Amino acid sequence: MGDAVLRSFACAVAGTLAWLLCEPWFPKQFSGEVALRSDPRWAAVEQAMFLLLGALIGATAGLIHGWRKGGRRNLLLSGALGLVFGAVGGGFGHVVGGAFFTAASIAFGLNNPIARVAGFVPMGMAIGAAVGASALTVRSTVSGAIGGLLAGFAGGALFDPVAQVFGTLLMPANMVAAQPGQQIEVGAPGRAVASFGLGLLIGLFTALVDRATRRAWIRLVLGRNEGKEWPVDAAQTLIGRDERAHVPLFGDPTLPPLAAVIARQGAQYVLHDPGTPMGVGHNGVRVPQAVLGHGDTIQVGGFNLQFFLRAGAARAAAEGRARAQPVGGGAPAYGPPAGVSQAPQPAYPMPGPAPHGMAPAPAVAVGQVLVALSGPLTGQRFVVSGSLELGREAAGVPLGFDSQASRRHAVVAQTPAGLQVTDLGSTNGTFVNGQRVPMSPLRPGDSLTIGSTSFRIE
């Protein structure tokens, strides 16, 4: 609940700030409701207010999301995305909500609560979706839209009662201040409450719906920032010291930029060691890979993480886990679901015991390997045993951090003629020694480039 309370309060402040900046520009005197609504100044200020309302609420929620995720890059990126998406959502919601409000006003009357709700619901949905979109996942965008819908409904239902109460209280003073034949516009209190309420409710409901709809998540139970949580939404959730990881961990300089990967395969979540010297622990045992269950612990460097599944998802994962077969080779690990290959192993033996008392993994014989030369994987080595797929959602070499790589970009495989790379129809192509190739043999010393990540063949 802490995140929901923080987000709701901060977004309420953002909504109030938008009102404070725009309210002085609204026309204050009019000769009739129709004349007021047809005033071009009114339309311009109203549009600017909703754009600013969406932008400030979106930026605030984005900054909180980036701060919770960790790292300066995530803070600035999420804040900027929230600002842009929020402005777009506010503008779109104003146009659509205005059309719904006009239609409902004709049908039910100008000050009917149904008309207000009809106008506020699209506004809340658009801004809520923008708040969710700053996390760059479909689930968060949908949950944000649902939370915004609830916020818009509540805000629309409260707008007219609040405006009428304050309008009645301010009426005597307004009659004195008004010029002959004119009336004072008394919607400022209603707009103030609506702006504050939309920010409060959008922040609250988007956080609650996001929490209620997440299927799997990780909690840090030992290490810097204990108690922090991250959703496991991506096809491949990357864990490591790099800020571009889905789960960035800071405070341990020995932790690799990419320390572990959780691949989602149907109802199953499979933990992989991407070939790190220190290894990955699952419930205290060092493993090349393991199918995760609710409450399992993950050890990477000096950090202990706990994996959680929603009740229904936990049952489905437990059923699949019971059917999974152990991987041969001595390490007590579960085999992955169909379609997920075994995580690559380092190209050199692992001497000595693994950190934190984990049982050591068996040594792996030296063979042909890919050595990462750039990005979060720099220095990590991937053994090519059979075939090894590379891409943003590949199990072999996960490149979820590389926006230039395709989901399934290329595959490197052992053939009778030697090592060979085959492009899988990627958008940006596969390059060997700087030349784009659909298929090419690979020899020791060759350079292989996938997206913006380069590898050397050894």
CSV table of C-alpha atoms in Angstrom, one decimal:
chain,number,residue,atom,x,y,z
A,1,MET,CA,0.0,0.0,0.0
A,2,GLY,CA,3.0,2.3,0.5
A,3,ASP,CA,3.4,2.8,-3.2
A,4,ALA,CA,-0.3,3.5,-3.7
A,5,VAL,CA,-0.4,6.1,-1.0
A,6,LEU,CA,2.8,7.9,-2.2
A,7,ARG,CA,1.6,7.9,-5.8
A,8,SER,CA,-1.9,9.1,-4.9
A,9,PHE,CA,-0.6,12.0,-2.8
A,10,ALA,CA,2.0,13.0,-5.3
A,11,CYS,CA,-0.4,12.9,-8.2
A,12,ALA,CA,-2.9,14.9,-6.2
A,13,VAL,CA,-0.3,17.6,-5.7
A,14,ALA,CA,0.5,17.5,-9.5
A,15,GLY,CA,-3.2,17.9,-10.3
A,16,THR,CA,-3.6,20.9,-7.9
A,17,LEU,CA,-0.5,22.5,-9.4
A,18,ALA,CA,-2.1,22.3,-12.9
A,19,TRP,CA,-5.2,24.0,-11.6
A,20,LEU,CA,-3.2,26.8,-9.9
A,21,LEU,CA,-1.3,27.5,-13.1
A,22,CYS,CA,-4.4,27.6,-15.3
A,23,GLU,CA,-7.2,29.0,-13.1
A,24,PRO,CA,-6.2,32.7,-13.3
A,25,TRP,CA,-6.7,32.6,-17.1
A,26,PHE,CA,-10.3,31.4,-17.1
A,27,PRO,CA,-12.8,34.2,-18.0
A,28,LYS,CA,-14.7,35.1,-14.8
A,29,GLN,CA,-17.7,37.1,-16.0
A,30,PHE,CA,-20.4,36.1,-18.4
A,31,SER,CA,-24.0,36.8,-19.5
A,32,GLY,CA,-25.1,33.2,-19.8
A,33,GLU,CA,-23.8,29.6,-19.8
A,34,VAL,CA,-23.9,29.4,-23.6
A,35,ALA,CA,-21.9,32.7,-24.0
A,36,LEU,CA,-19.3,31.4,-21.5
A,37,ARG,CA,-18.8,28.1,-23.2
A,38,SER,CA,-18.6,29.7,-26.7
A,39,ASP,CA,-15.9,32.1,-25.5
A,40,PRO,CA,-12.7,31.1,-27.4
A,41,ARG,CA,-10.6,32.1,-24.4
A,42,TRP,CA,-12.5,29.6,-22.3
A,43,ALA,CA,-11.9,26.8,-24.8
A,44,ALA,CA,-8.2,27.6,-25.0
A,45,VAL,CA,-7.6,27.7,-21.3
A,46,GLU,CA,-9.7,24.6,-20.7
A,47,GLN,CA,-7.6,22.7,-23.3
A,48,ALA,CA,-4.3,23.9,-21.8
A,49,MET,CA,-5.4,22.9,-18.3
A,50,PHE,CA,-6.2,19.3,-19.3
A,51,LEU,CA,-2.9,19.0,-21.3
A,52,LEU,CA,-1.0,20.3,-18.2
A,53,LEU,CA,-3.1,18.1,-15.9
A,54,GLY,CA,-2.2,15.0,-17.9
A,55,ALA,CA,1.4,16.0,-18.3
A,56,LEU,CA,2.0,16.7,-14.6
A,57,ILE,CA,0.2,13.7,-13.3
A,58,GLY,CA,1.9,11.5,-15.9
A,59,ALA,CA,5.4,12.9,-15.1
A,60,THR,CA,4.8,12.5,-11.4
A,61,ALA,CA,3.7,8.9,-11.6
A,62,GLY,CA,6.6,8.2,-14.1
A,63,LEU,CA,9.2,9.7,-11.7
A,64,ILE,CA,7.9,7.5,-8.8
A,65,HIS,CA,8.0,4.4,-11.1
A,66,GLY,CA,11.6,5.2,-12.1
A,67,TRP,CA,12.6,5.9,-8.5
A,68,ARG,CA,11.1,2.6,-7.4
A,69,LYS,CA,12.8,0.7,-10.2
A,70,GLY,CA,16.2,2.3,-9.3
A,71,GLY,CA,18.9,4.3,-11.0
A,72,ARG,CA,19.1,7.8,-12.4
A,73,ARG,CA,18.5,6.7,-15.9
A,74,ASN,CA,15.2,5.0,-15.0
A,75,LEU,CA,14.1,8.0,-13.0
A,76,LEU,CA,14.7,10.4,-15.9
A,77,LEU,CA,13.4,8.1,-18.6
A,78,SER,CA,10.2,7.2,-16.8
A,79,GLY,CA,9.6,10.8,-15.8
A,80,ALA,CA,10.0,12.0,-19.4
A,81,LEU,CA,7.8,9.3,-20.8
A,82,GLY,CA,5.1,10.1,-18.3
A,83,LEU,CA,5.3,13.7,-19.2
A,84,VAL,CA,4.9,13.1,-22.9
A,85,PHE,CA,2.3,10.3,-22.6
A,86,GLY,CA,0.4,12.3,-20.0
A,87,ALA,CA,0.2,15.4,-22.2
A,88,VAL,CA,-1.1,13.2,-25.1
A,89,GLY,CA,-3.5,11.4,-22.8
A,90,GLY,CA,-4.8,14.7,-21.3
A,91,GLY,CA,-5.3,16.2,-24.8
A,92,PHE,CA,-7.0,13.1,-26.1
A,93,GLY,CA,-9.1,12.7,-23.0
A,94,HIS,CA,-10.2,16.4,-23.3
A,95,VAL,CA,-11.4,16.0,-26.9
A,96,VAL,CA,-13.2,12.6,-26.4
A,97,GLY,CA,-14.5,13.6,-22.9
A,98,GLY,CA,-15.8,16.9,-24.3
A,99,ALA,CA,-17.7,15.1,-27.0
A,100,PHE,CA,-19.2,12.6,-24.6
A,101,PHE,CA,-20.1,15.5,-22.2
A,102,THR,CA,-21.8,17.5,-24.9
A,103,ALA,CA,-23.8,14.4,-26.1
A,104,ALA,CA,-24.8,13.5,-22.5
A,105,SER,CA,-25.7,17.2,-21.7
A,106,ILE,CA,-28.1,17.3,-24.6
A,107,ALA,CA,-29.7,14.0,-23.5
A,108,PHE,CA,-29.7,14.5,-19.7
A,109,GLY,CA,-29.2,18.2,-19.1
A,110,LEU,CA,-26.1,20.4,-18.7
A,111,ASN,CA,-25.5,19.9,-15.0
A,112,ASN,CA,-26.7,16.3,-14.8
A,113,PRO,CA,-24.2,14.1,-13.0
A,114,ILE,CA,-24.4,11.6,-15.8
A,115,ALA,CA,-23.1,14.2,-18.2
A,116,ARG,CA,-20.1,14.9,-15.9
A,117,VAL,CA,-19.3,11.3,-15.5
A,118,ALA,CA,-19.5,10.8,-19.3
A,119,GLY,CA,-17.0,13.6,-19.7
A,120,PHE,CA,-14.6,12.6,-16.9
A,121,VAL,CA,-14.4,8.8,-17.6
A,122,PRO,CA,-12.6,9.2,-21.0
A,123,MET,CA,-10.3,11.8,-19.4
A,124,GLY,CA,-9.4,9.5,-16.5
A,125,MET,CA,-8.9,6.5,-18.8
A,126,ALA,CA,-6.6,8.4,-21.1
A,127,ILE,CA,-4.5,9.9,-18.3
A,128,GLY,CA,-4.5,6.6,-16.4
A,129,ALA,CA,-3.3,4.7,-19.5
A,130,ALA,CA,-0.6,7.3,-20.0
A,131,VAL,CA,0.5,6.7,-16.4
A,132,GLY,CA,0.7,3.0,-17.0
A,133,ALA,CA,2.4,3.4,-20.4
A,134,SER,CA,5.4,5.1,-18.7
A,135,ALA,CA,6.4,1.6,-17.5
A,136,LEU,CA,6.5,0.5,-21.1
A,137,THR,CA,4.5,-2.7,-20.6
A,138,VAL,CA,1.1,-3.7,-21.9
A,139,ARG,CA,-0.2,-4.9,-18.6
A,140,SER,CA,0.7,-1.6,-16.8
A,141,THR,CA,-1.0,0.4,-19.6
A,142,VAL,CA,-4.2,-1.6,-19.4
A,143,SER,CA,-4.2,-1.5,-15.6
A,144,GLY,CA,-3.6,2.2,-15.7
A,145,ALA,CA,-6.6,2.7,-18.1
A,146,ILE,CA,-8.8,0.6,-15.7
A,147,GLY,CA,-7.6,2.7,-12.7
A,148,GLY,CA,-8.2,5.9,-14.6
A,149,LEU,CA,-11.7,4.8,-15.5
A,150,LEU,CA,-12.5,4.3,-11.8
A,151,ALA,CA,-11.0,7.7,-11.0
A,152,GLY,CA,-12.9,9.4,-13.8
A,153,PHE,CA,-16.2,8.0,-12.6
A,154,ALA,CA,-15.6,9.1,-9.0
A,155,GLY,CA,-14.4,12.5,-10.1
A,156,GLY,CA,-17.3,13.1,-12.4
A,157,ALA,CA,-19.8,12.1,-9.8
A,158,LEU,CA,-18.3,14.5,-7.2
A,159,PHE,CA,-17.8,17.5,-9.5
A,160,ASP,CA,-21.3,19.0,-9.5
A,161,PRO,CA,-22.1,18.5,-5.8
A,162,VAL,CA,-18.9,20.2,-4.8
A,163,ALA,CA,-19.3,23.0,-7.3
A,164,GLN,CA,-22.8,23.7,-6.2
A,165,VAL,CA,-21.9,23.8,-2.5
A,166,PHE,CA,-19.1,26.3,-3.1
A,167,GLY,CA,-21.1,28.2,-5.7
A,168,THR,CA,-23.9,28.8,-3.1
A,169,LEU,CA,-21.4,30.0,-0.5
A,170,LEU,CA,-19.8,32.4,-2.9
A,171,MET,CA,-22.9,33.7,-4.6
A,172,PRO,CA,-23.5,36.8,-2.4
A,173,ALA,CA,-19.9,38.1,-3.0
A,174,ASN,CA,-20.2,37.3,-6.7
A,175,MET,CA,-23.4,39.3,-7.0
A,176,VAL,CA,-21.7,42.3,-5.5
A,177,ALA,CA,-18.6,42.0,-7.7
A,178,ALA,CA,-20.5,41.4,-11.0
A,179,GLN,CA,-20.9,44.2,-13.4
A,180,PRO,CA,-24.5,45.1,-14.5
A,181,GLY,CA,-26.0,42.3,-16.6
A,182,GLN,CA,-23.1,40.0,-15.9
A,183,GLN,CA,-22.6,37.0,-13.6
A,184,ILE,CA,-19.4,35.8,-11.9
A,185,GLU,CA,-18.3,32.3,-13.0
A,186,VAL,CA,-18.1,30.1,-9.9
A,187,GLY,CA,-16.6,26.9,-11.3
A,188,ALA,CA,-13.2,27.5,-9.8
A,189,PRO,CA,-13.8,25.5,-6.6
A,190,GLY,CA,-15.2,22.6,-8.6
A,191,ARG,CA,-12.3,22.7,-11.0
A,192,ALA,CA,-9.9,22.8,-8.0
A,193,VAL,CA,-11.5,19.8,-6.4
A,194,ALA,CA,-11.7,18.0,-9.7
A,195,SER,CA,-8.0,18.5,-10.5
A,196,PHE,CA,-7.0,17.4,-7.0
A,197,GLY,CA,-9.4,14.5,-7.0
A,198,LEU,CA,-8.4,13.3,-10.5
A,199,GLY,CA,-4.8,13.3,-9.5
A,200,LEU,CA,-5.5,11.6,-6.1
A,201,LEU,CA,-7.8,9.0,-7.6
A,202,ILE,CA,-5.7,8.3,-10.7
A,203,GLY,CA,-2.6,7.8,-8.6
A,204,LEU,CA,-4.5,5.6,-6.1
A,205,PHE,CA,-6.5,3.4,-8.5
A,206,THR,CA,-3.7,3.0,-11.1
A,207,ALA,CA,-1.4,1.8,-8.3
A,208,LEU,CA,-4.0,-0.6,-6.8
A,209,VAL,CA,-5.1,-2.0,-10.1
A,210,ASP,CA,-1.4,-2.5,-11.2
A,211,ARG,CA,-0.7,-4.4,-8.0
A,212,ALA,CA,-3.8,-6.5,-8.3
A,213,THR,CA,-3.1,-7.5,-11.9
A,214,ARG,CA,0.5,-8.4,-11.7
A,215,ARG,CA,1.0,-12.2,-12.1
A,216,ALA,CA,4.6,-12.5,-10.8
A,217,TRP,CA,7.0,-10.3,-9.0
A,218,ILE,CA,10.4,-10.2,-7.2
A,219,ARG,CA,11.2,-8.8,-3.8
A,220,LEU,CA,14.7,-7.9,-2.6
A,221,VAL,CA,15.1,-9.5,0.8
A,222,LEU,CA,18.8,-9.1,1.3
A,223,GLY,CA,20.9,-6.3,0.0
A,224,ARG,CA,20.7,-2.6,-0.6
A,225,ASN,CA,17.1,-1.2,-0.7
A,226,GLU,CA,15.6,-4.3,1.0
A,227,GLY,CA,11.9,-4.6,0.5
A,228,LYS,CA,11.9,-3.1,-3.1
A,229,GLU,CA,9.7,-5.0,-5.6
A,230,TRP,CA,9.7,-5.4,-9.3
A,231,PRO,CA,7.1,-7.0,-11.6
A,232,VAL,CA,8.1,-9.9,-13.8
A,233,ASP,CA,6.2,-8.8,-16.9
A,234,ALA,CA,8.6,-9.2,-19.8
A,235,ALA,CA,9.2,-12.3,-21.9
A,236,GLN,CA,12.7,-12.2,-20.4
A,237,THR,CA,13.3,-10.3,-17.2
A,238,LEU,CA,16.9,-9.3,-16.8
A,239,ILE,CA,18.6,-9.0,-13.4
A,240,GLY,CA,21.9,-7.2,-12.9
A,241,ARG,CA,23.9,-4.1,-12.1
A,242,ASP,CA,23.1,-2.3,-15.4
A,243,GLU,CA,20.4,0.4,-15.1
A,244,ARG,CA,18.8,-1.0,-18.3
A,245,ALA,CA,18.0,-4.3,-16.6
A,246,HIS,CA,14.4,-4.9,-15.6
A,247,VAL,CA,15.6,-5.5,-12.0
A,248,PRO,CA,18.6,-3.2,-11.5
A,249,LEU,CA,20.7,-4.0,-8.4
A,250,PHE,CA,23.2,-1.5,-7.0
A,251,GLY,CA,25.7,-1.6,-4.2
A,252,ASP,CA,27.7,-4.7,-5.1
A,253,PRO,CA,30.5,-3.8,-7.6
A,254,THR,CA,31.3,-7.5,-8.2
A,255,LEU,CA,27.8,-8.1,-9.6
A,256,PRO,CA,27.9,-8.4,-13.4
A,257,PRO,CA,25.8,-6.0,-15.5
A,258,LEU,CA,23.7,-9.1,-16.4
A,259,ALA,CA,23.6,-11.5,-13.5
A,260,ALA,CA,20.5,-13.6,-14.2
A,261,VAL,CA,17.5,-14.0,-16.5
A,262,ILE,CA,14.0,-15.1,-15.8
A,263,ALA,CA,12.3,-16.4,-19.0
A,264,ARG,CA,8.5,-16.6,-19.1
A,265,GLN,CA,7.3,-19.7,-20.9
A,266,GLY,CA,3.5,-20.2,-20.7
A,267,ALA,CA,2.6,-20.6,-17.0
A,268,GLN,CA,6.3,-21.2,-16.1
A,269,TYR,CA,9.1,-18.9,-15.1
A,270,VAL,CA,12.5,-20.3,-15.7
A,271,LEU,CA,15.6,-18.9,-14.0
A,272,HIS,CA,18.8,-18.9,-16.2
A,273,ASP,CA,22.5,-18.3,-15.4
A,274,PRO,CA,23.7,-16.3,-18.5
A,275,GLY,CA,27.2,-17.5,-18.0
A,276,THR,CA,28.4,-15.4,-15.0
A,277,PRO,CA,31.6,-16.4,-13.1
A,278,MET,CA,29.9,-16.1,-9.7
A,279,GLY,CA,26.9,-18.2,-10.8
A,280,VAL,CA,23.2,-18.0,-9.9
A,281,GLY,CA,21.7,-19.6,-6.8
A,282,HIS,CA,18.2,-21.1,-6.5
A,283,ASN,CA,17.1,-21.9,-3.0
A,284,GLY,CA,20.7,-22.0,-1.9
A,285,VAL,CA,22.0,-24.3,-4.7
A,286,ARG,CA,24.0,-23.0,-7.7
A,287,VAL,CA,22.2,-23.9,-10.9
A,288,PRO,CA,22.5,-23.4,-14.6
A,289,GLN,CA,18.7,-23.0,-14.7
A,290,ALA,CA,15.6,-23.8,-12.6
A,291,VAL,CA,11.8,-23.5,-12.9
A,292,LEU,CA,10.7,-21.0,-10.2
A,293,GLY,CA,7.9,-21.6,-7.8
A,294,HIS,CA,6.1,-19.3,-5.4
A,295,GLY,CA,8.4,-18.2,-2.5
A,296,ASP,CA,11.6,-19.5,-4.1
A,297,THR,CA,14.8,-17.5,-3.4
A,298,ILE,CA,17.3,-16.3,-6.0
A,299,GLN,CA,20.9,-15.5,-5.0
A,300,VAL,CA,23.1,-13.3,-7.3
A,301,GLY,CA,26.2,-11.7,-5.8
A,302,GLY,CA,25.5,-10.2,-2.4
A,303,PHE,CA,21.7,-10.1,-3.1
A,304,ASN,CA,18.9,-12.4,-2.1
A,305,LEU,CA,15.6,-12.1,-4.0
A,306,GLN,CA,12.3,-13.8,-3.5
A,307,PHE,CA,10.0,-14.8,-6.3
A,308,PHE,CA,6.2,-14.6,-5.9
A,309,LEU,CA,3.3,-15.7,-8.0
A,310,ARG,CA,-0.4,-14.8,-7.8
A,311,ALA,CA,-2.5,-17.7,-6.4
A,312,GLY,CA,-3.9,-18.9,-9.7
A,313,ALA,CA,-0.5,-18.5,-11.5
A,314,ALA,CA,1.2,-20.3,-8.6
A,315,ARG,CA,-1.0,-23.4,-9.0
A,316,ALA,CA,-0.4,-23.5,-12.8
A,317,ALA,CA,3.3,-23.1,-12.3
A,318,ALA,CA,3.4,-25.8,-9.6
A,319,GLU,CA,1.6,-28.3,-11.9
A,320,GLY,CA,4.2,-27.6,-14.7
A,321,ARG,CA,7.0,-27.8,-12.3
A,322,ALA,CA,5.9,-31.2,-11.1
A,323,ARG,CA,6.1,-32.5,-14.7
A,324,ALA,CA,9.5,-30.9,-15.4
A,325,GLN,CA,12.5,-33.2,-15.6
A,326,PRO,CA,15.8,-32.4,-13.9
A,327,VAL,CA,18.7,-31.4,-16.0
A,328,GLY,CA,21.5,-33.9,-16.2
A,329,GLY,CA,25.0,-33.2,-15.0
A,330,GLY,CA,24.7,-33.3,-11.2
A,331,ALA,CA,23.3,-29.8,-10.4
A,332,PRO,CA,19.9,-30.2,-8.7
A,333,ALA,CA,17.9,-28.0,-11.1
A,334,TYR,CA,14.7,-28.3,-12.9
A,335,GLY,CA,14.4,-28.5,-16.7
A,336,PRO,CA,12.7,-25.7,-18.6
A,337,PRO,CA,9.3,-26.0,-20.3
A,338,ALA,CA,9.3,-26.9,-24.0
A,339,GLY,CA,10.8,-24.3,-26.2
A,340,VAL,CA,13.3,-22.9,-23.6
A,341,SER,CA,16.8,-24.0,-24.1
A,342,GLN,CA,19.4,-24.6,-21.3
A,343,ALA,CA,21.2,-21.4,-20.2
A,344,PRO,CA,24.7,-21.0,-21.7
A,345,GLN,CA,27.6,-22.0,-19.4
A,346,PRO,CA,30.9,-20.2,-19.0
A,347,ALA,CA,33.7,-21.5,-21.2
A,348,TYR,CA,36.0,-22.2,-18.3
A,349,PRO,CA,35.7,-24.3,-15.1
A,350,MET,CA,34.4,-22.8,-12.0
A,351,PRO,CA,37.0,-23.2,-9.2
A,352,GLY,CA,36.1,-23.2,-5.5
A,353,PRO,CA,32.8,-22.9,-3.8
A,354,ALA,CA,30.1,-20.6,-5.1
A,355,PRO,CA,29.2,-17.4,-3.1
A,356,HIS,CA,26.9,-17.5,-0.1
A,357,GLY,CA,27.3,-21.2,0.5
A,358,MET,CA,25.7,-22.3,-2.8
A,359,ALA,CA,26.6,-25.8,-4.0
A,360,PRO,CA,29.0,-25.4,-7.0
A,361,ALA,CA,27.9,-26.2,-10.5
A,362,PRO,CA,29.9,-28.8,-12.4
A,363,ALA,CA,32.8,-27.6,-14.5
A,364,VAL,CA,32.2,-27.1,-18.2
A,365,ALA,CA,34.7,-28.1,-20.9
A,366,VAL,CA,36.3,-25.4,-23.0
A,367,GLY,CA,34.8,-25.1,-26.5
A,368,GLN,CA,33.9,-22.5,-29.1
A,369,VAL,CA,32.3,-19.5,-27.4
A,370,LEU,CA,30.9,-16.0,-28.1
A,371,VAL,CA,32.6,-13.3,-25.9
A,372,ALA,CA,30.5,-10.2,-25.5
A,373,LEU,CA,32.4,-7.0,-26.3
A,374,SER,CA,29.8,-4.3,-25.6
A,375,GLY,CA,26.7,-3.5,-23.6
A,376,PRO,CA,25.6,-5.0,-20.2
A,377,LEU,CA,27.0,-8.4,-21.3
A,378,THR,CA,30.6,-7.2,-21.8
A,379,GLY,CA,33.1,-9.8,-20.8
A,380,GLN,CA,30.5,-12.7,-20.5
A,381,ARG,CA,31.2,-15.8,-22.5
A,382,PHE,CA,28.5,-18.1,-24.1
A,383,VAL,CA,29.4,-21.6,-25.0
A,384,VAL,CA,28.0,-22.7,-28.4
A,385,SER,CA,26.8,-26.3,-27.8
A,386,GLY,CA,24.5,-27.3,-30.6
A,387,SER,CA,22.7,-24.1,-31.3
A,388,LEU,CA,22.5,-20.8,-29.5
A,389,GLU,CA,19.7,-18.2,-30.3
A,390,LEU,CA,20.3,-14.5,-29.8
A,391,GLY,CA,17.6,-11.8,-29.5
A,392,ARG,CA,15.5,-9.7,-27.1
A,393,GLU,CA,13.4,-12.8,-26.2
A,394,ALA,CA,15.9,-15.5,-26.9
A,395,ALA,CA,16.8,-17.9,-24.1
A,396,GLY,CA,20.4,-18.5,-25.3
A,397,VAL,CA,21.8,-15.0,-25.3
A,398,PRO,CA,19.1,-12.6,-24.0
A,399,LEU,CA,19.4,-9.1,-25.4
A,400,GLY,CA,16.3,-7.5,-23.8
A,401,PHE,CA,18.3,-4.3,-23.2
A,402,ASP,CA,19.1,-3.9,-26.9
A,403,SER,CA,16.4,-2.0,-28.7
A,404,GLN,CA,18.2,-2.6,-32.1
A,405,ALA,CA,17.9,-6.4,-31.7
A,406,SER,CA,14.9,-8.3,-32.9
A,407,ARG,CA,12.9,-10.6,-30.6
A,408,ARG,CA,14.4,-13.6,-32.3
A,409,HIS,CA,17.4,-12.1,-34.2
A,410,ALA,CA,19.9,-14.9,-35.1
A,411,VAL,CA,21.1,-18.3,-34.3
A,412,VAL,CA,24.7,-19.5,-34.0
A,413,ALA,CA,25.0,-23.3,-34.5
A,414,GLN,CA,27.6,-26.0,-34.8
A,415,THR,CA,27.5,-27.6,-38.3
A,416,PRO,CA,29.7,-30.3,-39.9
A,417,ALA,CA,31.5,-27.4,-41.6
A,418,GLY,CA,32.1,-25.6,-38.4
A,419,LEU,CA,30.4,-22.7,-36.5
A,420,GLN,CA,27.7,-20.8,-38.5
A,421,VAL,CA,25.4,-17.9,-37.9
A,422,THR,CA,22.0,-17.6,-39.5
A,423,ASP,CA,19.9,-14.4,-39.5
A,424,LEU,CA,16.2,-15.1,-38.5
A,425,GLY,CA,14.7,-12.4,-40.5
A,426,SER,CA,15.7,-9.6,-38.2
A,427,THR,CA,14.9,-6.0,-38.9
A,428,ASN,CA,18.4,-4.5,-38.6
A,429,GLY,CA,20.3,-7.5,-39.9
A,430,THR,CA,23.2,-9.6,-38.7
A,431,PHE,CA,26.8,-8.5,-39.3
A,432,VAL,CA,30.0,-10.6,-39.5
A,433,ASN,CA,33.2,-8.5,-39.6
A,434,GLY,CA,31.2,-5.4,-40.5
A,435,GLN,CA,29.3,-7.1,-43.4
A,436,ARG,CA,25.6,-7.8,-43.3
A,437,VAL,CA,25.0,-11.5,-44.0
A,438,PRO,CA,21.9,-13.7,-44.1
A,439,MET,CA,24.2,-16.7,-43.3
A,440,SER,CA,27.9,-17.0,-42.7
A,441,PRO,CA,30.5,-19.3,-41.3
A,442,LEU,CA,32.2,-18.1,-38.1
A,443,ARG,CA,35.9,-18.5,-37.4
A,444,PRO,CA,38.0,-17.7,-34.3
A,445,GLY,CA,38.7,-14.0,-34.2
A,446,ASP,CA,35.6,-13.0,-36.2
A,447,SER,CA,33.4,-10.2,-35.0
A,448,LEU,CA,29.6,-10.8,-34.8
A,449,THR,CA,27.2,-7.9,-34.3
A,450,ILE,CA,23.6,-8.3,-33.3
A,451,GLY,CA,21.7,-5.1,-33.0
A,452,SER,CA,24.1,-2.8,-31.1
A,453,THR,CA,25.9,-5.7,-29.3
A,454,SER,CA,29.1,-7.1,-30.6
A,455,PHE,CA,30.7,-10.5,-29.9
A,456,ARG,CA,34.1,-12.1,-30.7
A,457,ILE,CA,34.4,-15.7,-31.7
A,458,GLU,CA,36.9,-17.8,-29.7
